[in-house]
Tab-separated table of C-alpha atoms in Angstrom:
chain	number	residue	atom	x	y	z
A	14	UNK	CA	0.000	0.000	0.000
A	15	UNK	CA	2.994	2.312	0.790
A	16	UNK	CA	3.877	2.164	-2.422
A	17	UNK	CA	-0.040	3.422	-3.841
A	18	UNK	CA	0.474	6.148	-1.420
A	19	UNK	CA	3.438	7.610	-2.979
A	20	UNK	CA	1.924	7.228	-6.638
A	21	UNK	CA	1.190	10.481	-8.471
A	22	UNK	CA	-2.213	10.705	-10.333
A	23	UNK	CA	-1.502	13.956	-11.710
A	24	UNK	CA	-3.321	14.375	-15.004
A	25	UNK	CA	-7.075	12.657	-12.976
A	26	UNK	CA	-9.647	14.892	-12.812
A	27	UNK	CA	-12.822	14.268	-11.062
A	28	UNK	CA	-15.683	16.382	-12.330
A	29	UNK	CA	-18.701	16.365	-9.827
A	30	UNK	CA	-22.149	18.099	-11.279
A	31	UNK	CA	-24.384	19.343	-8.404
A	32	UNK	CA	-28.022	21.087	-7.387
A	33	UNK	CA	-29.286	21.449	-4.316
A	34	UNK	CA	-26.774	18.286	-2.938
A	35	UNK	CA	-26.021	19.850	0.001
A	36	UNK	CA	-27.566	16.847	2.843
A	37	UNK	CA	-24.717	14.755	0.928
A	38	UNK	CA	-22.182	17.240	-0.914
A	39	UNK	CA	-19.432	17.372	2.185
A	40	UNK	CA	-19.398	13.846	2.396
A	41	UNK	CA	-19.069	12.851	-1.217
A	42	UNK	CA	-16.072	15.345	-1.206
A	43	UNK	CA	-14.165	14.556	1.902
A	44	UNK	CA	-14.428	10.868	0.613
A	45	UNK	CA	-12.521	12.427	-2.159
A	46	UNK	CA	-9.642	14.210	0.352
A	47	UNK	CA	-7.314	11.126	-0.352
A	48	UNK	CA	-7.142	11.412	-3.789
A	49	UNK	CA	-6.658	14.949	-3.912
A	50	UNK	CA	-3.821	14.178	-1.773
A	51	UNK	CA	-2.295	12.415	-4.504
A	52	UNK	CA	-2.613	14.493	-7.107
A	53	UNK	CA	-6.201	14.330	-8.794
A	54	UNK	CA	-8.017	17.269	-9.130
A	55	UNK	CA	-11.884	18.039	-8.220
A	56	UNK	CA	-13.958	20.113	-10.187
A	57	UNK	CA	-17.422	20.898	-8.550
A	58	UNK	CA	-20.098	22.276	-11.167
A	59	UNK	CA	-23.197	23.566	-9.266
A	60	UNK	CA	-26.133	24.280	-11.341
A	61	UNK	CA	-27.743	27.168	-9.708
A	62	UNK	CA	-28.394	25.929	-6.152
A	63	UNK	CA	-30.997	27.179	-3.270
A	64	UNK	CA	-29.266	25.824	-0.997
A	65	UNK	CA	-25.939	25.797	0.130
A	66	UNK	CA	-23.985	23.461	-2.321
A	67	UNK	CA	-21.706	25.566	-3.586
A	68	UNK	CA	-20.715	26.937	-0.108
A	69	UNK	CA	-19.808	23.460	1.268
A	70	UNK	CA	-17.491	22.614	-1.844
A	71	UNK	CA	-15.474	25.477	-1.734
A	72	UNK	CA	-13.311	24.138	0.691
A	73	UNK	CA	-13.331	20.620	-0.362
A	74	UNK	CA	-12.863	20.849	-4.108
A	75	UNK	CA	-9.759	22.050	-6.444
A	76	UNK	CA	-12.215	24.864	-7.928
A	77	UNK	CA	-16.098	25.286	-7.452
A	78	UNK	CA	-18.040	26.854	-10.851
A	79	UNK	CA	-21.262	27.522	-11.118
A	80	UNK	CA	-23.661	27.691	-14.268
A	81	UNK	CA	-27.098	26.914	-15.568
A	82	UNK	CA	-28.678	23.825	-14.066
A	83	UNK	CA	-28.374	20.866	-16.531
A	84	UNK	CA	-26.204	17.732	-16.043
A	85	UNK	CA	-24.725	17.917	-19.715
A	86	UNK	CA	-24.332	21.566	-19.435
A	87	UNK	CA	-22.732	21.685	-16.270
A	88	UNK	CA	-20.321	18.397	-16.944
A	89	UNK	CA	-19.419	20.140	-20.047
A	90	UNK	CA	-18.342	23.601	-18.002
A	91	UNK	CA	-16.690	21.256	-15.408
A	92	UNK	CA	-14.604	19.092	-17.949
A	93	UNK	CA	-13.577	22.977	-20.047
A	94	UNK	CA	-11.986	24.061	-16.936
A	95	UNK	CA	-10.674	20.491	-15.484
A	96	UNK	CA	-6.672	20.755	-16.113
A	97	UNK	CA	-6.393	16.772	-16.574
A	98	UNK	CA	-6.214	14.563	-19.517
A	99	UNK	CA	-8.188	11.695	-18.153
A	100	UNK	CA	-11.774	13.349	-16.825
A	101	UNK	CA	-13.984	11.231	-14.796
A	102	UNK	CA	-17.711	11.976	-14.241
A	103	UNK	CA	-18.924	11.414	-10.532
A	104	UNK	CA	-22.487	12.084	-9.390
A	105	UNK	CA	-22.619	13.337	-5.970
A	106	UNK	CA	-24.340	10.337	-4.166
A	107	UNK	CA	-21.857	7.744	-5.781
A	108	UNK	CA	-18.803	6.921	-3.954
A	109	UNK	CA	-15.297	5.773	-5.874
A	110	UNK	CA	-13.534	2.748	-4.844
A	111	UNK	CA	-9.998	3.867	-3.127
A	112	UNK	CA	-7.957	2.107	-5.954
A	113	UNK	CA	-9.814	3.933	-8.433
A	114	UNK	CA	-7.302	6.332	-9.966
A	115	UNK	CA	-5.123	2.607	-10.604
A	116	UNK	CA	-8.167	0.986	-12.528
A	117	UNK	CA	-9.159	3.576	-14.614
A	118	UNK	CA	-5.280	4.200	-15.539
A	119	UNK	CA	-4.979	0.917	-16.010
A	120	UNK	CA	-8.351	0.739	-18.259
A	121	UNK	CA	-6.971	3.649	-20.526
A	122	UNK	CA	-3.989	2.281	-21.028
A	123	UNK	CA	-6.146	-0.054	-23.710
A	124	UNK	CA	-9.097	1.624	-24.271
A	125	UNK	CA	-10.584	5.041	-24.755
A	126	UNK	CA	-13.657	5.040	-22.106
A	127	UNK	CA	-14.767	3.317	-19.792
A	128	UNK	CA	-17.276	2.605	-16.812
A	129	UNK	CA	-17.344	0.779	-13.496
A	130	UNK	CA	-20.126	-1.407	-12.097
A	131	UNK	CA	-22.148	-0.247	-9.782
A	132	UNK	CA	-23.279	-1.342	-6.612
A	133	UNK	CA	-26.826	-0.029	-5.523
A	134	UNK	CA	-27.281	0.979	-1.874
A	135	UNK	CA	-30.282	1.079	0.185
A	136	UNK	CA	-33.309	-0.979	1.936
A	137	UNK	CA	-34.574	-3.068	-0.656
A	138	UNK	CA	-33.301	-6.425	-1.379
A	139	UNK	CA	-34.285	-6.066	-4.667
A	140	UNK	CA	-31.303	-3.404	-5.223
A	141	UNK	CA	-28.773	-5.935	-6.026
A	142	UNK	CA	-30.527	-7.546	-8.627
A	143	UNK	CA	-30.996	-4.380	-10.707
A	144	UNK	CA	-27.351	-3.478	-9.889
A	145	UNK	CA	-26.264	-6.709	-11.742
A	146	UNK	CA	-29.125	-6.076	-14.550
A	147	UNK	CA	-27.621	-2.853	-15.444
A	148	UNK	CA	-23.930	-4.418	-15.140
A	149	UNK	CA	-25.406	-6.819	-17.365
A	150	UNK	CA	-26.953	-4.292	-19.971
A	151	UNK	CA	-23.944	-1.928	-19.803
A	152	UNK	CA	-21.498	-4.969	-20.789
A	153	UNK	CA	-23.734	-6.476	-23.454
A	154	UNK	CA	-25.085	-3.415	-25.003
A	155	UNK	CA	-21.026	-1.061	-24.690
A	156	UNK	CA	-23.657	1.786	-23.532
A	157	UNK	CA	-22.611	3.028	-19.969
A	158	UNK	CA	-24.406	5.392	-17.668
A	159	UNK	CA	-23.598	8.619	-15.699
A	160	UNK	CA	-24.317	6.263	-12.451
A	161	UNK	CA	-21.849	3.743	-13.533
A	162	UNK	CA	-19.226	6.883	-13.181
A	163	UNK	CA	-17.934	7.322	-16.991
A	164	UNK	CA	-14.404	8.118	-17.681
A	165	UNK	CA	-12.259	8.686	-20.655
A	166	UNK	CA	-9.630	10.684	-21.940
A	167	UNK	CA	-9.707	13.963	-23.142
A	168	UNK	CA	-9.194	13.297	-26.703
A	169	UNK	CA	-11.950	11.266	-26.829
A	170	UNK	CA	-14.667	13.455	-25.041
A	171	UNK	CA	-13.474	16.059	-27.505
A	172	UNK	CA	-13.619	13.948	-30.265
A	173	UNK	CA	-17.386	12.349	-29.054
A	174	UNK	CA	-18.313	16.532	-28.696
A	175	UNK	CA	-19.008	16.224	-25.045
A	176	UNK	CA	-22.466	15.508	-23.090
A	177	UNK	CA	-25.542	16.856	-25.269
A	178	UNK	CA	-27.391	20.030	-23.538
A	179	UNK	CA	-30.225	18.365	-23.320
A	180	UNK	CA	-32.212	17.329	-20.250
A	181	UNK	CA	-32.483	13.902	-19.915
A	182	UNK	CA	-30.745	11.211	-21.063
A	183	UNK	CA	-27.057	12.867	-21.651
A	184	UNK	CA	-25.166	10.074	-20.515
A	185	UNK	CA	-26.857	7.688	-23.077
A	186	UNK	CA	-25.743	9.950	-25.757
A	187	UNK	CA	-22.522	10.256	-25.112
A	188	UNK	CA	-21.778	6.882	-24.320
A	189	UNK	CA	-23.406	6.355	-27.650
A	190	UNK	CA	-21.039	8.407	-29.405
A	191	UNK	CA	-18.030	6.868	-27.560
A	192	UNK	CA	-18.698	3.710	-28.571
A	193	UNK	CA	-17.970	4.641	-32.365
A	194	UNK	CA	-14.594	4.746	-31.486
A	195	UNK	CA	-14.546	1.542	-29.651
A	196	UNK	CA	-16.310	-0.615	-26.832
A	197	UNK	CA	-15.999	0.618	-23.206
A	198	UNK	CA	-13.667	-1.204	-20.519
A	199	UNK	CA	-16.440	-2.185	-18.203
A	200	UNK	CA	-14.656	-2.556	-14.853
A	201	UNK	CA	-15.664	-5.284	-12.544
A	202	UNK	CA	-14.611	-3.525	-9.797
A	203	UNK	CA	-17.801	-1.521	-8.120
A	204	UNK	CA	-18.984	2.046	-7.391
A	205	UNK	CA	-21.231	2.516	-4.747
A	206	UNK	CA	-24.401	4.357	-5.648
A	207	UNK	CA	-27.383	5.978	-3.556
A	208	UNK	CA	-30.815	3.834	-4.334
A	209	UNK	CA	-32.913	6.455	-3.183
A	210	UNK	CA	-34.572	7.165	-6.522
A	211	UNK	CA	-35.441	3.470	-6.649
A	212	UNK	CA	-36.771	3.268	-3.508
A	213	UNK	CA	-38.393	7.340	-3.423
A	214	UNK	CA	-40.873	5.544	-5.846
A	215	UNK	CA	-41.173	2.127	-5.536
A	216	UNK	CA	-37.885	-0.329	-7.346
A	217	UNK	CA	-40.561	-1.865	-9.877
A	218	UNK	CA	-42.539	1.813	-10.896
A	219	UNK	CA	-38.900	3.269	-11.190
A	220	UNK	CA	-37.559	0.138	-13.285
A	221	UNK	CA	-40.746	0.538	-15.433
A	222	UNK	CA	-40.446	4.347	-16.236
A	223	UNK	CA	-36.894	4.262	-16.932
A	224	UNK	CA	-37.157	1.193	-19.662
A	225	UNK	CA	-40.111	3.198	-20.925
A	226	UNK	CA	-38.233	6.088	-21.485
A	227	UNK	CA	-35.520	4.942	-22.887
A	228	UNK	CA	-37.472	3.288	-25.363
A	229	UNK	CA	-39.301	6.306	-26.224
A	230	UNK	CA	-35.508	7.817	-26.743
A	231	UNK	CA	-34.262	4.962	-29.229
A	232	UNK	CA	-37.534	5.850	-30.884
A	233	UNK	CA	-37.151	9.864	-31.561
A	234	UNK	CA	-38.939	10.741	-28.758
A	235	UNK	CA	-37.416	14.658	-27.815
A	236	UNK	CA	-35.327	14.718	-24.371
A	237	UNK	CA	-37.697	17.818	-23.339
A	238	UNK	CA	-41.005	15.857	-23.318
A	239	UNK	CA	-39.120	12.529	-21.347
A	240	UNK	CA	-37.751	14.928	-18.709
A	241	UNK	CA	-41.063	16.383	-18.385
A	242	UNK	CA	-42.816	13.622	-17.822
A	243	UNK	CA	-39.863	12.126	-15.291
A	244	UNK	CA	-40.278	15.378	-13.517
A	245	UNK	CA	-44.195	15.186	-13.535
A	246	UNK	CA	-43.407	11.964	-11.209
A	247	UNK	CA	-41.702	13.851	-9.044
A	248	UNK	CA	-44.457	16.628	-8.805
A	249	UNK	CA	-47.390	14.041	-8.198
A	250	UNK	CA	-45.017	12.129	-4.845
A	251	UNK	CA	-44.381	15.774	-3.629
A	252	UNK	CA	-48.159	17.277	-3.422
């Protein structure tokens, strides 16, 4: 282990869109502290917060921006002013393993992108089994997720033209365009992500809308009218 310590991962950088994270934001960043100790940088995008995200990442985070609210838009700010050549996408309520840095090195050193698996955490016992259905999808299908934790080099994201401004289904995109130049390394090694959406609304209703949507998007249906009907869900649970 001494001798991971002493590696330098100069040339990492992490870049972390947030809104409104702020029950979770220290947290996901001090879990972070180590790896900024060792050379990766952390790039916080906030997208308009009302409450104090950006605040609590100033201190934790190699620079804190803030833009208009929209994961594409605010990963694409965050990766413009990242300084490394390998960017990594992290969503605040997903946690890295500590060899990370290693496995994604390792994964670039053969392929352009990449993704990990993902663990789901939470309540319901039914977590793990969509946790290995996506691992499952992702590896059979080369299309990765935002919640998987995407990485790749710079060259590539340029090359791909970034994450689509659009507001749903960025990550999809992307990954789609990735894939033209080659399959992702699809890490065995596991992130661990927040189930809370799953379990917000039910693991079955949640499985259900997602497959639904995504079909509707492999159809032609516009990202606008999916997000708006994702975010009607929301609306209905809060009244």
């Amino acid at each position: 282990m001494a001798t991971t310590d002493r590696q330098d991962l100069t040339g990492i950088s992490i870049v972390m869109p947030v809104r409104n994270e702020a029950e979770m934001l220290g947290e996901a960043l001090a879990a972070l502290t180590p790896l900024r100790r060792r050379g990766v940088e952390v790039v916080v995008v906030d997208g308009e917060s009302t409450d104090p995200s950006a605040s609590i990442a100033l201190p934790l985070a190699d620079t804190v921006l803030t833009g208009p609210p929209g994961r594409g838009s605010q990963m694409n700010l965050g990766a413009s002013a990242a300084s490394g050549d390998t960017l990594v996408f992290l969503h605040a309520d997903t946690r890295l393993p500590d060899d990370a840095p290693e496995q994604i090195q390792q994964a670039l050193a053969g392929h352009r992108w990449g993704r990990f698996d993902i663990a789901l955490v939470g309540q319901s016992r039914w977590l793990g089994v969509i946790a290995a259905l996506m691992n499952a999808r992702s590896r059979l299908t080369g299309i990765a997720t935002g919640d998987q934790v995407m990485f790749m080099t710079r060259a590539a994201f340029a090359a791909a033209g970034g994450f689509p401004e659009q507001p749903l289904m960025e990550d999809i995109t992307l990954a789609r365009q990735l894939k033209k130049a080659g399959r992702p390394a699809c890490l065995t090694r596991c992130v661990e992500s927040s189930g809370r959406r799953f379990e917000r609304h039910g693991v079955w209703p949640t499985i259900w809308l997602m497959w639904r949507l995504r079909f509707r998007y492999w159809c032609g249906a516009h990202p606008a009218d999916l997000a708006r009907e994702y975010t009607q869900r929301d609306n209905r649970d809060a009244r």
